Coordinates of C-alpha atoms and ligand atoms in Angstrom, one line a residue:
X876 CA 0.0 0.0 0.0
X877 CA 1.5 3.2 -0.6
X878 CA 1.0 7.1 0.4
X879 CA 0.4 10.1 -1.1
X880 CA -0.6 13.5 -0.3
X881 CA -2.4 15.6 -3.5
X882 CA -4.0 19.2 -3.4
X883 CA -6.9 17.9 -5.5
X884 CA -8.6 14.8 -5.5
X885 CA -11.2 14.6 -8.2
X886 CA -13.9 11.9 -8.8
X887 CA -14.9 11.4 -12.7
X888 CA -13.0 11.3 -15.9
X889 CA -15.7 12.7 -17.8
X890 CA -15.1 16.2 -19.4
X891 CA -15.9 18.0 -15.5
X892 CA -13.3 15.6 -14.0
X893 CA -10.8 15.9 -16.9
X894 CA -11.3 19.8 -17.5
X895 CA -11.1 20.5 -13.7
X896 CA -8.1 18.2 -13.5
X897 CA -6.3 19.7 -16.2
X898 CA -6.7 23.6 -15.1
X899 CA -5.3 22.6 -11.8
X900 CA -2.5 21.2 -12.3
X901 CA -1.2 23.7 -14.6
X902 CA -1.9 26.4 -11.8
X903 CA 0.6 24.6 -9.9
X904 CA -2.0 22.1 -7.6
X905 CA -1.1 18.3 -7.7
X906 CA -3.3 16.0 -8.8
X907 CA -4.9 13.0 -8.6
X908 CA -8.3 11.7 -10.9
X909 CA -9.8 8.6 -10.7
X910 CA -11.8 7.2 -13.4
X911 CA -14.5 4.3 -12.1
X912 CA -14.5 2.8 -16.0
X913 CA -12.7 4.5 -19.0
X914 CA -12.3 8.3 -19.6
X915 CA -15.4 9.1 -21.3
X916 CA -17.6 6.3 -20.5
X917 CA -20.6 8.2 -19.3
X918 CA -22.4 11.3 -20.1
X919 CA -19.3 12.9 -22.1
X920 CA -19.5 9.9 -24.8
X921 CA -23.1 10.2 -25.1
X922 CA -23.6 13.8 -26.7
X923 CA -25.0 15.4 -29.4
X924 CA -21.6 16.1 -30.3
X925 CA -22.4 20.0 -30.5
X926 CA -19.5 22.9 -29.6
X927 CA -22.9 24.9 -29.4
X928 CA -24.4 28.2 -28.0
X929 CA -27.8 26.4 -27.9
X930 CA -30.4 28.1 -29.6
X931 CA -33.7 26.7 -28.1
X932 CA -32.1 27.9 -24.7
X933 CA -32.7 31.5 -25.9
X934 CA -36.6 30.6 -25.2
X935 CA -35.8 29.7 -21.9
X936 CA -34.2 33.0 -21.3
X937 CA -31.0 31.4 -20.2
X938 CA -29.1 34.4 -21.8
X939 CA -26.1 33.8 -19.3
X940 CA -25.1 30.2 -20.3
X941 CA -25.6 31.4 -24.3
X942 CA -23.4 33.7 -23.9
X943 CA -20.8 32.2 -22.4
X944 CA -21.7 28.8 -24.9
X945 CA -21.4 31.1 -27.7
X946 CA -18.1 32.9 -26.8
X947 CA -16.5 29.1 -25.7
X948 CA -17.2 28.4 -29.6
X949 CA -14.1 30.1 -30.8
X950 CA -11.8 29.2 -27.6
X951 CA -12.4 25.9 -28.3
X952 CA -12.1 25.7 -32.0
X953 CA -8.8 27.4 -31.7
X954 CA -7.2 25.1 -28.9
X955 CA -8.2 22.0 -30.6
X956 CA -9.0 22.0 -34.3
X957 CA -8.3 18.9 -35.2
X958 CA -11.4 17.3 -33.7
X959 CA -13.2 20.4 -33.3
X960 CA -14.7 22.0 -36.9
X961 CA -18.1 24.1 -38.0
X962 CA -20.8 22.9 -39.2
X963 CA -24.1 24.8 -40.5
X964 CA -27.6 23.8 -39.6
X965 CA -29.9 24.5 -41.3
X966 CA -33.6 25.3 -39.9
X967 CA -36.1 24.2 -41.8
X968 CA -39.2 26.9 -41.0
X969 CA -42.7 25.6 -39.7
X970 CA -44.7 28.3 -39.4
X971 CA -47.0 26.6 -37.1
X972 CA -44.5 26.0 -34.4
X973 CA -42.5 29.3 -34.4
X974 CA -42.9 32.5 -36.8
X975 CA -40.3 33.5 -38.4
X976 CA -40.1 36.8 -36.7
X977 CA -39.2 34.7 -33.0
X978 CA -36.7 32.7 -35.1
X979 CA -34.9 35.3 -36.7
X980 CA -34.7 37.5 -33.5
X981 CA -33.4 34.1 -31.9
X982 CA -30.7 34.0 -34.5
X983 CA -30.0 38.1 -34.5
X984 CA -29.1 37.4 -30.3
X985 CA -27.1 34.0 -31.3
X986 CA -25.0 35.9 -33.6
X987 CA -24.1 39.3 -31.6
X988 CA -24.5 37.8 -27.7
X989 CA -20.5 36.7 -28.2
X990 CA -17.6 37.9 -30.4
X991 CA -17.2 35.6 -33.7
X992 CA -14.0 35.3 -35.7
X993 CA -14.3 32.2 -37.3
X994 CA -18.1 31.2 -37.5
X995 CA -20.5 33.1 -40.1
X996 CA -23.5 34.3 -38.9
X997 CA -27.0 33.5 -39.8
X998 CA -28.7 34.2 -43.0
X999 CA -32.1 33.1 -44.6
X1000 CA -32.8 30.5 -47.2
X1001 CA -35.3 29.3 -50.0
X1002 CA -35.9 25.4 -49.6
X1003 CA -37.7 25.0 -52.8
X1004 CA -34.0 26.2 -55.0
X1005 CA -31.3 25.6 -52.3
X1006 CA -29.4 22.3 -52.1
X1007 CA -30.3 22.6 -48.4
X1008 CA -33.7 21.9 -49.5
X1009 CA -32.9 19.0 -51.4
X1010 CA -34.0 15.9 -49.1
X1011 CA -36.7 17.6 -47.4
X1012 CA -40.5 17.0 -48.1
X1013 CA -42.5 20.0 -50.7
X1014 CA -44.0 21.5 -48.1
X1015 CA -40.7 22.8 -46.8
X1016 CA -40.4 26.3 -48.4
X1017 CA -37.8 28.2 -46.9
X1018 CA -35.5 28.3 -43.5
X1019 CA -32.2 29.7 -42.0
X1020 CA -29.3 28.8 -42.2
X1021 CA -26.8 29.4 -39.0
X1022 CA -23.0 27.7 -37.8
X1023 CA -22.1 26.1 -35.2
X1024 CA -19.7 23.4 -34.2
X1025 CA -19.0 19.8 -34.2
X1026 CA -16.6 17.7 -31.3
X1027 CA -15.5 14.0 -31.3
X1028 CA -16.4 14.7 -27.5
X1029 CA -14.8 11.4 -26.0
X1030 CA -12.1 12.6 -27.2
X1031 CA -11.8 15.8 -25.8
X1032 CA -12.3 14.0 -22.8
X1033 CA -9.1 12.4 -23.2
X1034 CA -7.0 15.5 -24.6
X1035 CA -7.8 17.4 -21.3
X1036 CA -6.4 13.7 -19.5
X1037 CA -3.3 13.9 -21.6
X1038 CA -2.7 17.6 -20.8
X1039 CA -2.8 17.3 -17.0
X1040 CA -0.8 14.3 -17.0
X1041 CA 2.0 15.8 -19.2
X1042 CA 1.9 18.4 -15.9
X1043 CA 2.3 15.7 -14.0
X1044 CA -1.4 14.9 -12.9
X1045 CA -1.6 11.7 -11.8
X1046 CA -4.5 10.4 -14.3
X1047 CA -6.1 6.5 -13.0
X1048 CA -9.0 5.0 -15.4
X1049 CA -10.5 1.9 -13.8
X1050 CA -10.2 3.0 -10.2
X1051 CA -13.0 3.7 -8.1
X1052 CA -13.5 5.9 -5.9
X1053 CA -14.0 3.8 -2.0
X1054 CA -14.7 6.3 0.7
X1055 CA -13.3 9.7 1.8
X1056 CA -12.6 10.0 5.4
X1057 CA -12.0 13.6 7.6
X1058 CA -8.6 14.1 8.9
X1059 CA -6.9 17.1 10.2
X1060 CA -7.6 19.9 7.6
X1061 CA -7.4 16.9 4.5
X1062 CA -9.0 13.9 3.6
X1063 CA -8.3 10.2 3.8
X1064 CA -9.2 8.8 0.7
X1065 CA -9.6 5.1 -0.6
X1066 CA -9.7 4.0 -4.0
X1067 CA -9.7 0.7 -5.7
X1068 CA -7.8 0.1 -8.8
X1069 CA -9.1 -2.4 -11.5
X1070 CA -7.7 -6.1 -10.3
X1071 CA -9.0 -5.0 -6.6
X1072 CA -5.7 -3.5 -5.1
X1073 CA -6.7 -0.7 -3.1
X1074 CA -5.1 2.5 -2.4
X1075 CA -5.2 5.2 0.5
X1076 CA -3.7 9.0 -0.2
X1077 CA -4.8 12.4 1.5
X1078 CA -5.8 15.1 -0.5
X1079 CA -7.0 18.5 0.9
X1080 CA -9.8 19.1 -1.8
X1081 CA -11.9 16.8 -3.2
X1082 CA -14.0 17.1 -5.9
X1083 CA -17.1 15.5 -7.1
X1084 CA -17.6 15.5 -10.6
X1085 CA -19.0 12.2 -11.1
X1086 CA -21.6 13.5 -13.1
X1087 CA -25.2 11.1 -12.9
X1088 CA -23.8 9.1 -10.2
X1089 CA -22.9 12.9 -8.0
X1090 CA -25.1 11.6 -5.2
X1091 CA -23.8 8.1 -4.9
X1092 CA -19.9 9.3 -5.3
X1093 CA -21.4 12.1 -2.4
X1094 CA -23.2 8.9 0.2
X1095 CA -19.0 7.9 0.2
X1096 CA -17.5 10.9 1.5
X1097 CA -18.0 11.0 5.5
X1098 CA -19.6 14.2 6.5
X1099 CA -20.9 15.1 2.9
X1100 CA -23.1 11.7 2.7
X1101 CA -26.2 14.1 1.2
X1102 CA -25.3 16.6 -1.8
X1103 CA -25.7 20.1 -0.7
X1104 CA -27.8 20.9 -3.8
X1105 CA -31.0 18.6 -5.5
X1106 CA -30.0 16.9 -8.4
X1107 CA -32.4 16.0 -11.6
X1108 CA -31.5 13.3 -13.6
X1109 CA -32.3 13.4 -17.8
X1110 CA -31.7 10.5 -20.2
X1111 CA -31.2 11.5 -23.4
X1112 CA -30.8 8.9 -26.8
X1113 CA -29.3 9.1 -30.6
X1114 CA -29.6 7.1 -33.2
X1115 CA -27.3 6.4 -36.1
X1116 CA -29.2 5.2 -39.4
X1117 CA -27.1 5.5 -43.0
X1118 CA -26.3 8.1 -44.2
X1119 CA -29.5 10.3 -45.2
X1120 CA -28.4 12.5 -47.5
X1121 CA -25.1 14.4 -49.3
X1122 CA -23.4 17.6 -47.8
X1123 CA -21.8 18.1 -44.7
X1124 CA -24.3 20.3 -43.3
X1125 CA -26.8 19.6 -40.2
X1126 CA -30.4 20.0 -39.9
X1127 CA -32.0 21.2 -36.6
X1128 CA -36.1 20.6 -36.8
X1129 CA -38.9 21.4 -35.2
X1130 CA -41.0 18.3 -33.6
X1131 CA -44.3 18.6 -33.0
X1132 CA -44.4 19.3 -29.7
X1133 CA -41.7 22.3 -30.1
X1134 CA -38.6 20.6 -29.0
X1135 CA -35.8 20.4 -31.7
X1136 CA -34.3 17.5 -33.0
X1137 CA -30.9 17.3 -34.4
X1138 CA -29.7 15.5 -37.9
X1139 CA -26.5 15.3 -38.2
X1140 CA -24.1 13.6 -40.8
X1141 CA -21.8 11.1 -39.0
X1142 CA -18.7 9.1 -39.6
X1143 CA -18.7 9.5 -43.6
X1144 CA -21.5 6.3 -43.8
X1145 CA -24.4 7.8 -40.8
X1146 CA -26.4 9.9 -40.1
X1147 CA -26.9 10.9 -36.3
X1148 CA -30.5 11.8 -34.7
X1149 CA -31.1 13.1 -31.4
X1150 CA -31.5 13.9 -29.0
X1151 CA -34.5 13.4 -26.4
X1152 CA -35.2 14.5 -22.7
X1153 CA -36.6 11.8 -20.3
X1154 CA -36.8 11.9 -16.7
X1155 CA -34.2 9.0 -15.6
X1156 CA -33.7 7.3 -12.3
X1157 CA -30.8 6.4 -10.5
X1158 CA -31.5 2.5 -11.5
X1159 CA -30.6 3.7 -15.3
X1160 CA -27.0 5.0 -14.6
X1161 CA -25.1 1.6 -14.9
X1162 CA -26.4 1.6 -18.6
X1163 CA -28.8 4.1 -20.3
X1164 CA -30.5 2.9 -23.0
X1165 CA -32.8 4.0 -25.4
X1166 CA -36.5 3.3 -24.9
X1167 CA -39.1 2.4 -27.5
X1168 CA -40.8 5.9 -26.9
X1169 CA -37.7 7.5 -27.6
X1170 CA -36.8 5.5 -30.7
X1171 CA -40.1 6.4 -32.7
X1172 CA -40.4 9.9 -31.5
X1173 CA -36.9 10.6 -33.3
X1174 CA -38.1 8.5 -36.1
X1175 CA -41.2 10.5 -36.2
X1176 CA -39.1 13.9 -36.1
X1177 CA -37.1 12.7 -39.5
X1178 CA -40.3 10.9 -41.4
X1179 CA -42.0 14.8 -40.8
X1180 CA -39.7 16.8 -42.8
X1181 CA -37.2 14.1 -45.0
X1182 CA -38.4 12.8 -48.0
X1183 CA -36.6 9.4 -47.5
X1184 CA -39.1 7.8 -44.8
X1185 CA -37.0 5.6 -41.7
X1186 CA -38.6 2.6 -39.9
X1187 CA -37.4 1.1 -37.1
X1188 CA -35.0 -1.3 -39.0
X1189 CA -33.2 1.3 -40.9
X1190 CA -31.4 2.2 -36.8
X1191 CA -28.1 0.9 -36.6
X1192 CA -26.8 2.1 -33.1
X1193 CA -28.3 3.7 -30.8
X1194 CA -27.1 5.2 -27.6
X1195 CA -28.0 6.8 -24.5
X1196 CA -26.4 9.3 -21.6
X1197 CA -27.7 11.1 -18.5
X1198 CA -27.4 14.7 -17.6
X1199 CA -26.7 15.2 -14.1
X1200 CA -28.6 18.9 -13.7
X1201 CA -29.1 21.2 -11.2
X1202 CA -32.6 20.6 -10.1
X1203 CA -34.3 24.0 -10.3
X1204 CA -37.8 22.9 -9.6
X1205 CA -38.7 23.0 -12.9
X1206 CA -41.4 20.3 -14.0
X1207 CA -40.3 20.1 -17.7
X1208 CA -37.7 18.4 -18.3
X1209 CA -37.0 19.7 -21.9
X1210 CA -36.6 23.2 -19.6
X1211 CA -34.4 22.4 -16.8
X1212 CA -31.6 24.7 -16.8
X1213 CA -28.5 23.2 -18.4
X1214 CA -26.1 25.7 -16.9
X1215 CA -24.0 24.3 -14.4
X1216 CA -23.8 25.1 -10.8
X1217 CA -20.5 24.6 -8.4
X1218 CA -20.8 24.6 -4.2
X1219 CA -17.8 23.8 -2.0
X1220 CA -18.6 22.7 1.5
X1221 CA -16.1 21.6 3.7
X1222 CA -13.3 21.0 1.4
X1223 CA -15.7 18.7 -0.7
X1224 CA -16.5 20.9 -4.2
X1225 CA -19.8 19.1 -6.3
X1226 CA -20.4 19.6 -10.1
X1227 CA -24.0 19.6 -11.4
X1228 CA -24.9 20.4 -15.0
X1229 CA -22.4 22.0 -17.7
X1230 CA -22.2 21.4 -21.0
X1231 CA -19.3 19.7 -23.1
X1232 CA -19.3 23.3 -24.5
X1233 CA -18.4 25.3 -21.1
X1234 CA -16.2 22.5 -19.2
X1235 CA -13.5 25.0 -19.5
X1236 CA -15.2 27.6 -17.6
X1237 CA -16.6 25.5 -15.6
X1238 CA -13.2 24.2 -14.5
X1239 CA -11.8 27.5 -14.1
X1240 CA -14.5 28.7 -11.7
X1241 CA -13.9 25.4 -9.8
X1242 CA -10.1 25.6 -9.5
X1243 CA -10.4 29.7 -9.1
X1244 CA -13.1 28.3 -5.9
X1245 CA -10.2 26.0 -4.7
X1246 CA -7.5 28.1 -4.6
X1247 CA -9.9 30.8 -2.8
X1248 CA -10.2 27.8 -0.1
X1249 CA -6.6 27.5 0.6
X1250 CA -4.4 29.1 2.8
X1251 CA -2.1 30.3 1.3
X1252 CA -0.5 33.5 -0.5
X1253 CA 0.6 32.6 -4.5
X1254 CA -0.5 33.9 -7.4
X1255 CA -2.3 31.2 -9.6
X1256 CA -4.3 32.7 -12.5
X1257 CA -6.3 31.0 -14.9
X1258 CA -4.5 30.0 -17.9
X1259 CA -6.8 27.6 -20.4
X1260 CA -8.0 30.3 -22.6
X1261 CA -5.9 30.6 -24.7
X1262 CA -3.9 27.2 -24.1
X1263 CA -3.9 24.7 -27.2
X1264 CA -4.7 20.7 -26.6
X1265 CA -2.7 18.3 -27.3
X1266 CA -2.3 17.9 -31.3
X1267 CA -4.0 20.7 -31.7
X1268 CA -1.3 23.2 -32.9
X1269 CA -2.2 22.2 -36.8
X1270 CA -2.2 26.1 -37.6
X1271 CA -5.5 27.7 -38.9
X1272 CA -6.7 24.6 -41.3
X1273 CA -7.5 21.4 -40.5
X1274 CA -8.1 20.2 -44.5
X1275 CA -4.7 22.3 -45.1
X1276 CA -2.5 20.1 -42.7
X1277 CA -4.7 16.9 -43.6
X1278 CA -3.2 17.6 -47.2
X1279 CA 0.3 17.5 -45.1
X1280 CA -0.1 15.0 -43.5
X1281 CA -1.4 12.7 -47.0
X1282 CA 2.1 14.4 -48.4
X1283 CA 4.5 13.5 -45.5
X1284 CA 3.3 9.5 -45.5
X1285 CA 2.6 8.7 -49.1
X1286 CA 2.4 4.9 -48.6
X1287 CA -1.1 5.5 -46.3
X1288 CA -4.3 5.1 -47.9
X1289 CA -5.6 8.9 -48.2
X1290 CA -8.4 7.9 -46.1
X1291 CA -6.5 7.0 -43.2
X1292 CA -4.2 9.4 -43.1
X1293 CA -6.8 12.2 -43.0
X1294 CA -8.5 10.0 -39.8
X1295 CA -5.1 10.3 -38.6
X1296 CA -4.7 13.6 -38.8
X1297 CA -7.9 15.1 -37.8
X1298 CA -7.9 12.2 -35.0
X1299 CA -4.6 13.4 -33.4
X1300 CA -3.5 16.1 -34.9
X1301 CA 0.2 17.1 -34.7
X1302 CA 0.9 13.9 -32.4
X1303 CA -0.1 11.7 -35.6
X1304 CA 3.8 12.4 -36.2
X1305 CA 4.6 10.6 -32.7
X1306 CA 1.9 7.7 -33.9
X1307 CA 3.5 7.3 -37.1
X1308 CA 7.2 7.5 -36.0
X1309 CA 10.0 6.2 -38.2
X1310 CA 6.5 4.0 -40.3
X1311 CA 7.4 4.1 -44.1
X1312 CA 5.3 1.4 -45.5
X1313 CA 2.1 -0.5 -44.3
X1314 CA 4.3 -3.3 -43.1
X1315 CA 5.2 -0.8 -40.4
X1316 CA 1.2 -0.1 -39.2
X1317 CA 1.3 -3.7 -38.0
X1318 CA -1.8 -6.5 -37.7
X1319 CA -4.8 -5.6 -39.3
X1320 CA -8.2 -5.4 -37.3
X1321 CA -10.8 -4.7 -39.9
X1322 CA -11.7 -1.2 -41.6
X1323 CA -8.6 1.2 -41.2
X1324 CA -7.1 -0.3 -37.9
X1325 CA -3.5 -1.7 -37.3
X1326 CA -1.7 -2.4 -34.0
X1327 CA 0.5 0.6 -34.4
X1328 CA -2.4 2.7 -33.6
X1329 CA -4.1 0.4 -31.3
X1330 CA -0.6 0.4 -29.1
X1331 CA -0.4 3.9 -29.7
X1332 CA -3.8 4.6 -27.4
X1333 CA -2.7 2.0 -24.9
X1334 CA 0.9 3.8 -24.5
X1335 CA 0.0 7.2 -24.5
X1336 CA -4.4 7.2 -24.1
X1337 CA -4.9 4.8 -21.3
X1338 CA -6.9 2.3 -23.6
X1339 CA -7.1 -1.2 -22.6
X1340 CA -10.6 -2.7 -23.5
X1341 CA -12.1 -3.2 -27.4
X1342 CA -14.8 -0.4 -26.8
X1343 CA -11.9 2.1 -25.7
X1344 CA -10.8 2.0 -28.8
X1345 CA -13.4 1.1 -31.0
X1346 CA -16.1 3.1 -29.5
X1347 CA -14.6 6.1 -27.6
X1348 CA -10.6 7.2 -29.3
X1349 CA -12.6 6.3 -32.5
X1350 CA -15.6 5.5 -33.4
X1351 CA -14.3 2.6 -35.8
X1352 CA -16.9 0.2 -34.2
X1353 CA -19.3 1.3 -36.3
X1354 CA -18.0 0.5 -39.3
X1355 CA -16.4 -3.2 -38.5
X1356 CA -18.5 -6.7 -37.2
X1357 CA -17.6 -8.8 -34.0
X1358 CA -14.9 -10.5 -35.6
X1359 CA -12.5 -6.8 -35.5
X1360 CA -13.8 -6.6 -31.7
X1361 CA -12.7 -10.7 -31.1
X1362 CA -9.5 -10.4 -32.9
X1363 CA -9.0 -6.9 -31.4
X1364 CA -9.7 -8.6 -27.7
X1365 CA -7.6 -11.1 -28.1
X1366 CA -4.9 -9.1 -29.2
X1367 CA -5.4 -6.5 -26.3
X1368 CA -5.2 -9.5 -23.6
X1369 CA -1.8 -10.3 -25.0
X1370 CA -0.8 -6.3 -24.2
X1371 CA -0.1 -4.1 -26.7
X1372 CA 4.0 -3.3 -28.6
X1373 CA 3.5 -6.6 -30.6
X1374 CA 3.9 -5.2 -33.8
Ligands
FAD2700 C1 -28.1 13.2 -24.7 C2 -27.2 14.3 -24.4 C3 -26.7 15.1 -25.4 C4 -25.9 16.2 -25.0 N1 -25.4 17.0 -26.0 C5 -24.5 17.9 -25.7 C6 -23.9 18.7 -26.8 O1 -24.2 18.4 -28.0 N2 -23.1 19.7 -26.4 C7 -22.7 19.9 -25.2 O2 -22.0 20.9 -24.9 N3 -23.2 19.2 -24.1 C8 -24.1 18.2 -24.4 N4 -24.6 17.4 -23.4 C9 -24.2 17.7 -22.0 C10 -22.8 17.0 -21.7 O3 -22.7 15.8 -22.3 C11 -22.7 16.8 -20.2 O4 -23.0 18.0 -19.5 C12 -21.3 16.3 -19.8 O5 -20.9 15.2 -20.5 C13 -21.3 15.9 -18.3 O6 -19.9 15.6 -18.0 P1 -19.5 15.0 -16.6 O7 -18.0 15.0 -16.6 O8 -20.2 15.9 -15.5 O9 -20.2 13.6 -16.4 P2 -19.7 12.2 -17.0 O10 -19.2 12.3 -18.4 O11 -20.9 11.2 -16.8 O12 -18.5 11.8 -16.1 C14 -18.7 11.3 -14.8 C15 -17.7 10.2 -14.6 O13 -17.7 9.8 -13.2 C16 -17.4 8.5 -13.1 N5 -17.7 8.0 -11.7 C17 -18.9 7.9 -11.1 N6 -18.7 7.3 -9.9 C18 -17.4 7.1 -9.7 C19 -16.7 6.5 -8.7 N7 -17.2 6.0 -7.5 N8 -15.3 6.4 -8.8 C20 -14.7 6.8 -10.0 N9 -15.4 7.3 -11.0 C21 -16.7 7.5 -10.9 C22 -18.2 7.9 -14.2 O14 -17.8 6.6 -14.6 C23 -18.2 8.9 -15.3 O15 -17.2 8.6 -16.3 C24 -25.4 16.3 -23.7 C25 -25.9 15.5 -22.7 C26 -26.7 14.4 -23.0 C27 -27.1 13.4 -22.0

């Protein structure tokens, strides 16, 4: 058993944990974040995928958190552009559900409540001559057209990880968090790593960002036991069906009851539809899934405005997360705010809420509460803003160093080397070190996978499992049947560096 004493001890390698663990070690704090599963397994692999100001907030007059959404666009797209890009959506108009005066003053606010650089703003469009217009239904006449972003969130997830550890956070997927015990002015703290050896190290924070499982992390630390805040737990599902139509661009529709519904193009073969809002209970955290309700009212949403009609057997994947929100009393769950709220209470600091958009303020007002809490007198300013993620120093273009990247390794088949490169970025040159043929990318798993990039995300991405790789550092699982996973398993239980 062995000893150690960190600053912060944070509970959830989702984008709270991994965002909150980052800022604070680079402001000077050591730190320690244990991950129950993998980085990303919960909530921040289950988005909509959206770097987004989110415009049906505006109706909820949660003018605060678009702000703030809006103005994270550009930080983001700027620290990591490799998996980070904009996308338009397009709004088809149903002048039934909104007039088009509401929607264009929604838009006018979306486009001047932050400073934008790189996103256009929003303009209007005629359905029945634009290519926008192409696969949706006659009755379709015109719409709007507005940007905002896509993210490969899981992977975010795991650039923040990377960051802190190259500080020297001490990063640990597949360790639970035991119990947290009060000692003098820190805590006693247990954790159990993944073959059942346990741990015991003192930190003088801790924080709880184990998103939809807040209040059970918060019934293991002594003297917290109850979270200081209620918490109100929303399930949310996709699906994936192929690909519904050409053109990189997004639709955002109106469903009948008001709420909007995401289309989005996915993985070169899929489309993506989502997302829903479902009360969920505390019995659906060990594995959200989608229900039958869920699955035809999305259906429903695409079959109203596309003429290409979906049934139930065109879904290939579907998948489900939980948003751990503040509970402000509100009875509809489609209106519950989605901003996030932080409370520290005797050294113990709880996350509710957030968006995949604002983890990085979020983590800066949590490490700017921490540092308020200690006793001491240095200097430690927040940092992130204008801080660049791992890979993510490709310069202004991502197609521009793709073409670099197809250039500098000839013998790769241009389709992977552009994953590659928008997958890693700048580090693809650490991944494809001294390689100068395909014998050098090793065994072959199925679609575009070889063991030198499989041991590449066990030696530098803490991946260990098939879904790890196939479902979370890429999404190559959707493309490849049971026999990549088997061969892929059995490969992974020999350890990885066997090319
Ligand atoms: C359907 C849906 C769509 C969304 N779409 C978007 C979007 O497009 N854009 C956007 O900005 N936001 C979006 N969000 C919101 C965003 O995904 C969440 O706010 C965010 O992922 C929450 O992150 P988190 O770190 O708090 O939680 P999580 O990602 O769930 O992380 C918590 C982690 O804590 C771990 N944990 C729990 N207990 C323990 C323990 N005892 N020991 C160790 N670890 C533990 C869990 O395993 C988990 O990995 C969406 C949310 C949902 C549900």
């Amino acid at each position: 058993m062995t000893q150690n004493h960190y600053d912060v001890f944070i509970i959830g390698g989702g984008i709270n944990g991994a965002g909150i663990a980052r800022d604070a070690q680079g402001r000077g704090l050591s730190v320690y974040l244990c991950e129950k599963g993998d980085l990303a397994n919960g909530t921040s692999s289950a988005s909509s995928k959206m770097i987004h100001g989110g415009l049906r907030y505006l109706e909820f007059y949660e003018f605060r958190l678009v702000r703030e959404a809006l103005h994270e666009r550009e930080v983001l797209l700027n620290s990591a552009p490799h998996i980070i890009w904009p996308i338009e959506f397009v709004l088809p108009h149903s002048p039934s559900l909104r007039s088009s005066w509401l929607v264009r003053a929604g838009l006018f606010l979306y486009d001047h409540l932050a400073k934008r650089k790189r996103l256009a703003g929003s303009y209007s469009v005629d359905l029945t001559s634009s290519r926008f217009g192409k696969p949706l239904k006659r009755f379709v006449k015109s719409g709007f057209v507005y940007s905002d972003c896509w993210v490969e969130d899981a992977r975010l997830v795991v650039l923040n990880a990377l960051d802190a550890a190259k500080k020297n956070a001490q990063i640990h997927p597949h360790t639970e968090f035991v119990k947290a015990v009060r000692g003098d002015k820190q805590w006693q703290i247990t954790v159990r790593h993944q073959h059942g050896r346990e741990e015991t190290l003192t930190a003088r924070h801790i924080v709880n960002a184990g998103g939809p499982g807040l209040r059970k992390v918060a019934e293991r630390i002594e003297g917290v036991t109850q979270l200081p805040l209620p918490l109100h737990l929303v399930k949310g599902s996709h699906i994936v069906v192929p690909r519904l139509y050409e053109g990189e661009h997004a639709y955002i529709l109106q469903h009948s009851d008001r709420r909007m519904v995401f289309v989005i193009p996915f993985e070169e073969d899929f489309t993506m539809i989502g997302t829903t809002d479902q009360n969920a209970e505390e019995a659906d955290l060990a594995a959200p899934k989608i229900s039958q309700y869920e699955l035809d009212y999305l259906l429903e949403a695409v079959n109203l405005y596309f003429t290409k009609q979906l049934t139930r057997y065109d879904v290939r994947y579907t998948y489900s997360g939980i948003r751990p929100l503040f509970d402000d009393g509100e009875q509809n769950v489609s209106k519950v705010t989605r901003d996030y709220k932080l409370v520290l209470a005797d050294d113990c600091l709880s996350v509710y809420g957030g968006k995949i958009t604002t983890f990085r303020r979020l983590a800066e007002e949590a490490v700017d509460l921490i540092v308020a809490d200690r006793d001491e007198d240095i200097d430690r300013p927040r940092w992130t803003q204008n801080a660049v993620l791992p890979g993510g120093d490709i310069g202004s273009s991502l197609s521009i160093f793709t073409k670099q990247v197809i250039e500098a390794y000839p013998f790769l088949p241009e389709n992977l080397a552009a994953r590659l490169a928008s997958h890693y970025g700048t580090r693809v040159h650490q991944l494809l070190e001294k390689a100068s043929s395909m014998a050098d990318m090793g065994m072959h798993f199925g679609y575009d996978l070889y063991a030198r990039e499989v041991d590449f995300l066990c030696k530098t991405e803490w991946a260990s499992q098939p879904d790890d790789i196939l479902l979370r550092r890429t999404k190559i699982g959707l493309h490849t049947d049971p026999a990549t996973r088997e061969k892929l398993a059995d490969y992974l239980a020999g350890g990885p560096s066997k090319l």
